[in-house]
């Protein structure tokens, strides 16, 4: 409720929301966001599904945009030669990381939505980008109508609060109109006549951009003349029993029962309405800016009109002088000597000799390094157990019909020890609640057999491992 406190913007919107709009491709990112908002998430788009859109639908929309607007500026992290799908996915990930889009998994699908607060912020940006001239009369009529309904008891405190917000927005719009003459001079310099300047100035800078009804502001029947009635109604609200009724509405609907905050909120609304008294200050400054621009434009046009006239006089004098001058007086004003000589030409530029480049030296490995590398590969292969290794090891010990316990498994090499360890791991994992999981990678090694853990107190000791006992059962013939 404190008007001087800084509003917590990044407590409402994501902190990295402005990242794409501050990059080298900010205009293309903005156009893409606008298109997504218009087609999928905005008020003009069809009602989106409650769970959002599939991710592929969003990336397909991005691909369609890239087909019509390409290429983009190169940015850090871009992959050279990326395909259209890869670029669309990269743009989508940037929007998702910045907070413009939110991705959720619904079942096996990835669904994309836009947070309501982000959609509201994007709508405000679109409205600001499409902002047209301010029509003071419409805003003043709206404020007066809502205040009249409050005074007559036809509306509650929401109408008063909305009228106060409209009054504040009107004053902010007028106060932000800073018509700097130096910013207008590049445009004014193109005007050739006073009439062209006046028409261009009024139609483009005042009527079409700032105040749409500027020409009618000083008329007696303009709604701005009724601001006295608005101030009188605001005073009536403050000094009658209606004040207590509105205070109760503020306390119930806006402040959650806090009486002190309700009083402060109501006083703020009335104070914003009383600020309409300052509207003459803003309009007076606007009039002064226009008068100053007119004076500058007239002075500039006067200079433009006088300069060519004087230049014509000088040219006519030069022509008459050339026609009346003797023949020897019309020679070229050059120094004696040849007009064109190779000595007067600029010497050619000599490119510096390029620095000789040498390729990186290639060092071949020594026999010892090759032997160590081969040994390292053999060691890694000996420790790796695949499905074929497991089938060969089990087939050596498992009879054609029946089973074999872990005590009957022989270990004669590193490969056998690793196969034994893998069987022990299969037995321990199969003993868990629910058995061996379907996505367990060790399940692919058990071809034609299954391993069962024997829940007994005894442990096998084969000289290498002391571990729980297990048994291997045949399911079918092992190749």
Short mmCIF file of C-alpha atoms in Angstrom, two decimals, residues 48 90 96 100 118 127 143 148 153 217 222 235 256-257 264 304 334 353 378 460 462:
data_model
loop_
_atom_site.label_atom_id
_atom_site.label_comp_id
_atom_site.label_asym_id
_atom_site.label_seq_id
_atom_site.Cartn_x
_atom_site.Cartn_y
_atom_site.Cartn_z
CA UNK A 48 -6.35 -23.58 -25.49
CA UNK A 90 16.85 -24.06 -29.70
CA UNK A 96 11.31 -22.02 -21.87
CA UNK A 100 7.88 -17.33 -21.50
CA UNK A 118 3.35 -14.07 -18.26
CA UNK A 127 -1.08 -3.12 -25.90
CA UNK A 143 -14.47 8.95 -15.01
CA UNK A 148 -21.94 9.67 -10.83
CA UNK A 153 -25.69 4.60 -5.12
CA UNK A 217 -9.51 20.59 -25.90
CA UNK A 222 -15.34 19.66 -24.33
CA UNK A 235 -15.52 16.00 -2.44
CA UNK A 256 -9.08 -8.51 3.67
CA UNK A 257 -10.67 -6.81 6.69
CA UNK A 264 -5.35 4.36 3.08
CA UNK A 304 15.74 27.60 -46.54
CA UNK A 334 46.67 25.53 -62.50
CA UNK A 353 54.24 -10.91 -47.19
CA UNK A 378 42.44 -56.21 -23.37
CA UNK A 460 30.10 -69.47 -0.53
CA UNK A 462 35.48 -69.69 -3.82
#
